[in-house]
mmCIF file of C-alpha atoms in Angstrom:
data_model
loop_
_atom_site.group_PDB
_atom_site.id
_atom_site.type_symbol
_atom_site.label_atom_id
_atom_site.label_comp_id
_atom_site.label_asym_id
_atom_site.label_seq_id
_atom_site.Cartn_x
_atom_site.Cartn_y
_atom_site.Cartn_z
ATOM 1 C CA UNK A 19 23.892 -40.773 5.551
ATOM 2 C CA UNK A 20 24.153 -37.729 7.219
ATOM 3 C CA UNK A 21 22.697 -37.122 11.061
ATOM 4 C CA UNK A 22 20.631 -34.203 9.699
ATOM 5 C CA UNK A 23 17.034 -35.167 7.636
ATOM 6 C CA UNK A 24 15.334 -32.915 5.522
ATOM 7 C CA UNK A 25 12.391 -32.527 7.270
ATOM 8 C CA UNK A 26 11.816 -29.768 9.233
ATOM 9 C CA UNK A 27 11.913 -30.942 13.071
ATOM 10 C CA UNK A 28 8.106 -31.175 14.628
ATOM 11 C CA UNK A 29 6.589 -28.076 15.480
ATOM 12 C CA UNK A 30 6.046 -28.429 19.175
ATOM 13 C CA UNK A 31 9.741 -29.257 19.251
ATOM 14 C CA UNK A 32 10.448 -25.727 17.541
ATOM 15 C CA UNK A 33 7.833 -23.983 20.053
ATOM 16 C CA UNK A 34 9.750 -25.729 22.722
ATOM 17 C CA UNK A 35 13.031 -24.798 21.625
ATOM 18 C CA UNK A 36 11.858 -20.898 20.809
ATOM 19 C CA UNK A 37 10.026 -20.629 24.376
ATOM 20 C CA UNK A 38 13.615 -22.133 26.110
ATOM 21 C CA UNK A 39 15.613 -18.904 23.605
ATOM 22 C CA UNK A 40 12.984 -16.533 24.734
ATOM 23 C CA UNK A 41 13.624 -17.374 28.572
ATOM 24 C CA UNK A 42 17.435 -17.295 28.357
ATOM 25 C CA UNK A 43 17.679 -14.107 26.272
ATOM 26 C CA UNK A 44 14.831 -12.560 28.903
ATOM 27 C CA UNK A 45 17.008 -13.239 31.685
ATOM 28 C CA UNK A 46 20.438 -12.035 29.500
ATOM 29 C CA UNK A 47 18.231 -8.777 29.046
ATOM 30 C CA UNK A 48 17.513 -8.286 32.199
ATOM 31 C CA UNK A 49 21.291 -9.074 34.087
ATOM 32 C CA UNK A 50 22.545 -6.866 30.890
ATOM 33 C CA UNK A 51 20.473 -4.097 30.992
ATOM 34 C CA UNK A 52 19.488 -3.577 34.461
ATOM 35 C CA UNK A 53 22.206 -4.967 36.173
ATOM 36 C CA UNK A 54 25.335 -4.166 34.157
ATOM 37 C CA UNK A 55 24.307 -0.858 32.306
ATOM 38 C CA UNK A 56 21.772 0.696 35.175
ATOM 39 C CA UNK A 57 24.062 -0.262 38.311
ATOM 40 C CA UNK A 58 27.657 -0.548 36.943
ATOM 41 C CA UNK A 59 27.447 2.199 34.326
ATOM 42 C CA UNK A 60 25.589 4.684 35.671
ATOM 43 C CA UNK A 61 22.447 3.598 37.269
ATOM 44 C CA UNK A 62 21.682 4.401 41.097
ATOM 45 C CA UNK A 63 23.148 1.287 42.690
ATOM 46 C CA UNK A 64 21.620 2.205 46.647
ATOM 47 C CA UNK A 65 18.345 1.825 44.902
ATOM 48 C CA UNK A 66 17.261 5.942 45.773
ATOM 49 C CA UNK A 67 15.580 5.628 42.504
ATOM 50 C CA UNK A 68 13.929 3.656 40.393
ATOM 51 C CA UNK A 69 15.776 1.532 37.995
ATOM 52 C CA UNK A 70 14.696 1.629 34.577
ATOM 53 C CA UNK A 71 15.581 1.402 30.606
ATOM 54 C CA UNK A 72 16.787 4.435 29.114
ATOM 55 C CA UNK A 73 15.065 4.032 26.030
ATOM 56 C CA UNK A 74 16.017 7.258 24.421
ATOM 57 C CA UNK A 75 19.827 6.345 25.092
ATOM 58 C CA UNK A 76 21.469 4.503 22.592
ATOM 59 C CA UNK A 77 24.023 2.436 24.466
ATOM 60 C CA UNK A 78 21.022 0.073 25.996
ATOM 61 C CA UNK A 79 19.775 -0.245 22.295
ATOM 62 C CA UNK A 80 23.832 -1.079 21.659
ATOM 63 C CA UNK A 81 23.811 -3.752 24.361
ATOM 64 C CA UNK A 82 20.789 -5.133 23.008
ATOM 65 C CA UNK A 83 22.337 -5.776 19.582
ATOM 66 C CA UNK A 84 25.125 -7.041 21.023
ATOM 67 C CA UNK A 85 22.697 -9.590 23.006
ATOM 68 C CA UNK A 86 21.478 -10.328 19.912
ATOM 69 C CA UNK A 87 24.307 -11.004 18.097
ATOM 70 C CA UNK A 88 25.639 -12.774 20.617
ATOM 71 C CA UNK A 89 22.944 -15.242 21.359
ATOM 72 C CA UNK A 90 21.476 -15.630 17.664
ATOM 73 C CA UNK A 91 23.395 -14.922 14.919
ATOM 74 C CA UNK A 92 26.975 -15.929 15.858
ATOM 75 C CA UNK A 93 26.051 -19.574 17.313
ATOM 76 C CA UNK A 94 23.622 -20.166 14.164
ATOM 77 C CA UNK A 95 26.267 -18.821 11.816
ATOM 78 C CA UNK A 96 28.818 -20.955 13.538
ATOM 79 C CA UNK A 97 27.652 -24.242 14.512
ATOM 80 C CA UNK A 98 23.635 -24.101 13.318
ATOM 81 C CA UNK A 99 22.189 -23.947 16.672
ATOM 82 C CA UNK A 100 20.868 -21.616 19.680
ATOM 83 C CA UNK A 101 20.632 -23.290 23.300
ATOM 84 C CA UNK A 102 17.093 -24.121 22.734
ATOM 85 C CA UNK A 103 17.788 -25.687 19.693
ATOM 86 C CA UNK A 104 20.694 -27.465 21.068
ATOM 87 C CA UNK A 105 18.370 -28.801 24.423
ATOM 88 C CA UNK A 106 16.037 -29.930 21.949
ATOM 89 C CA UNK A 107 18.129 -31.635 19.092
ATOM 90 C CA UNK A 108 17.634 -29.593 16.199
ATOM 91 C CA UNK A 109 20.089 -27.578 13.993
ATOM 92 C CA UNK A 110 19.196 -24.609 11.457
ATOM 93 C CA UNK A 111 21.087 -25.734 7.942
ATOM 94 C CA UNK A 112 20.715 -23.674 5.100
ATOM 95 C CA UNK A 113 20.558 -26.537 2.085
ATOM 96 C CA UNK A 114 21.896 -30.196 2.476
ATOM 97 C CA UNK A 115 24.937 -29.420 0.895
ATOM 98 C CA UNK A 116 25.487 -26.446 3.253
ATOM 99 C CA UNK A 117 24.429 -27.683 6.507
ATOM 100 C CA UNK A 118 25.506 -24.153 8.770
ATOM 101 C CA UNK A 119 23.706 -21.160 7.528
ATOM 102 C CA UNK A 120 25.668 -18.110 6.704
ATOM 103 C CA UNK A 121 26.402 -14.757 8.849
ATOM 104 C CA UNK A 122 23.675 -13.133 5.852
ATOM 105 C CA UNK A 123 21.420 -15.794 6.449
ATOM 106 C CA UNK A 124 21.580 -16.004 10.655
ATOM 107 C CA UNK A 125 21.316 -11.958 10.235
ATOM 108 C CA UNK A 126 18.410 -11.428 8.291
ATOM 109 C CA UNK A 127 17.083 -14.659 10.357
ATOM 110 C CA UNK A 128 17.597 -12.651 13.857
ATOM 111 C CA UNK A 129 16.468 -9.565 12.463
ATOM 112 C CA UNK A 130 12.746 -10.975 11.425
ATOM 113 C CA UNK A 131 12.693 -12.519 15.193
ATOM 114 C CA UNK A 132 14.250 -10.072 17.206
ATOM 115 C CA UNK A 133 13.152 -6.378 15.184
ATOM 116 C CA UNK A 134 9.210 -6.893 16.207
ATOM 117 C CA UNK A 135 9.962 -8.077 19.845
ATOM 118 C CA UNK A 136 12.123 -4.666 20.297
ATOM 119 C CA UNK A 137 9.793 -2.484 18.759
ATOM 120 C CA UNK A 138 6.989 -3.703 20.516
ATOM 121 C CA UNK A 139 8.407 -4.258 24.149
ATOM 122 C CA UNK A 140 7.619 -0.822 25.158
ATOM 123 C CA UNK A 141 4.057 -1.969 24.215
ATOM 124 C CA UNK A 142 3.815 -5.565 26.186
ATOM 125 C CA UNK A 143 3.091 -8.912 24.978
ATOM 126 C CA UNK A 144 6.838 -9.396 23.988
ATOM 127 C CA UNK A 145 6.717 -13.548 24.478
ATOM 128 C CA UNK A 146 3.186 -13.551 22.757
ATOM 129 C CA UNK A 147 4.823 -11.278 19.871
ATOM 130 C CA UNK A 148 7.764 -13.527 19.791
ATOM 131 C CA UNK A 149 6.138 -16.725 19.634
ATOM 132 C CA UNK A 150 3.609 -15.321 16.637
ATOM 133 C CA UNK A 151 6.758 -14.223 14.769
ATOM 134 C CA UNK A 152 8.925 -17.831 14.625
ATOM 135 C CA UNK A 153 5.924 -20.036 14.589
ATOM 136 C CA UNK A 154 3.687 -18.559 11.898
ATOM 137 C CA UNK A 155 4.306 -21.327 9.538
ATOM 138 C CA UNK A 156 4.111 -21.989 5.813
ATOM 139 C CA UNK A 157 2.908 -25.705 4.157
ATOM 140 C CA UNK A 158 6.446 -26.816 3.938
ATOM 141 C CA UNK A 159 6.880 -26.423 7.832
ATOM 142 C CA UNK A 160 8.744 -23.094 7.803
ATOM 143 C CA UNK A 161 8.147 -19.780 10.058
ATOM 144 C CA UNK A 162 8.337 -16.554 8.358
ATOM 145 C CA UNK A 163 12.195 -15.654 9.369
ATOM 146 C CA UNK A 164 13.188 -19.253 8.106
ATOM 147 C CA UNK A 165 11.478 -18.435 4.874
ATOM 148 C CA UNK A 166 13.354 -15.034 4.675
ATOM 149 C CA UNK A 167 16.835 -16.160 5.654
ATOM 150 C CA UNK A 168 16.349 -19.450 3.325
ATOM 151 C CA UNK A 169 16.717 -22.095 6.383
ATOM 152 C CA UNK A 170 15.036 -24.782 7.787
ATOM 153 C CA UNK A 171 14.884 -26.678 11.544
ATOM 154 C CA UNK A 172 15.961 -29.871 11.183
ATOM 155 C CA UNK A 173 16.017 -32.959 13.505
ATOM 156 C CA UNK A 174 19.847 -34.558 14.333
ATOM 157 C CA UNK A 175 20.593 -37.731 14.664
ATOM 158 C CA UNK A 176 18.170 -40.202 16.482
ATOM 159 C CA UNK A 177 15.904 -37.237 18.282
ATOM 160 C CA UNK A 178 13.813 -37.759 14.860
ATOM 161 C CA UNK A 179 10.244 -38.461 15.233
ATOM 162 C CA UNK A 180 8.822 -41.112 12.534
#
């Protein structure tokens, strides 16, 4: 028997696990793009001004996708997980014959998550937007960019719930 199940892993467990991704990435944002590409490349390091994204530049919208490819789509491509998912004992698989989703599958996965958050930073509400986005579920348990990328949050080993 295999330590995956096919159910999809609770839904508070998957809330947990997205609010734990949502942190970490925040905080990989923020050393990223304020601290690496504001101080080190370019920014005003003394602090005479203020520091801020240079949205109409396109190397913060570069480090971004790089954050995102990075953080999402590599690890789920690779071993099925993000560190949420990993701190909370659930894997992404694909089908049971094909536990590790594909580099298509984690892409168009990270896009449906990650596309609204950018767009709508600039307006606020990113972690509300965010949360909306991976939790709004179908009957069989799955959030839109599951759906779309053709995965599904599963439980490993004995973290199951009965």
């Amino acid at each position: 028997m295999s330590d995956l199940d096919d159910r999809p892993a609770p839904l508070g467990w998957r809330i947990g696990a997205r609010v734990v991704d949502i942190v970490v990435f925040s905080w990989l944002v923020v050393i990223v793009l304020v601290e690496i590409d504001q101080r080190l490349l370019g920014g005003d390091p003394l602090g005479r001004r203020a520091v801020g994204l240079e949205i109409d530049a396109a190397r913060p919208v570069a480090l971004l996708a790089l954050l995102v490819i990075g953080y999402e789509i590599v690890p789920v491509a690779w071993a099925g997980v993000t560190p949420g998912k990993l701190l909370f004992g659930m894997r992404l698989r694909r089908r049971p014959d094909d536990p590790v989703p594909s580099l298509v599958a984690s892409f168009v996965r990270a896009l449906v998550l990650y596309l609204p958050v950018m767009v709508a930073a600039p307006l606020g509400g990113v972690v509300v937007l965010a949360l909306l986005v991976s939790v709004v579920v179908s009957a069989d348990g799955r959030g839109l960019h599951d759906r779309l990328a053709g995965t599904l949050v599963v439980s490993v080993g004995d973290r199951q719930l009965p």
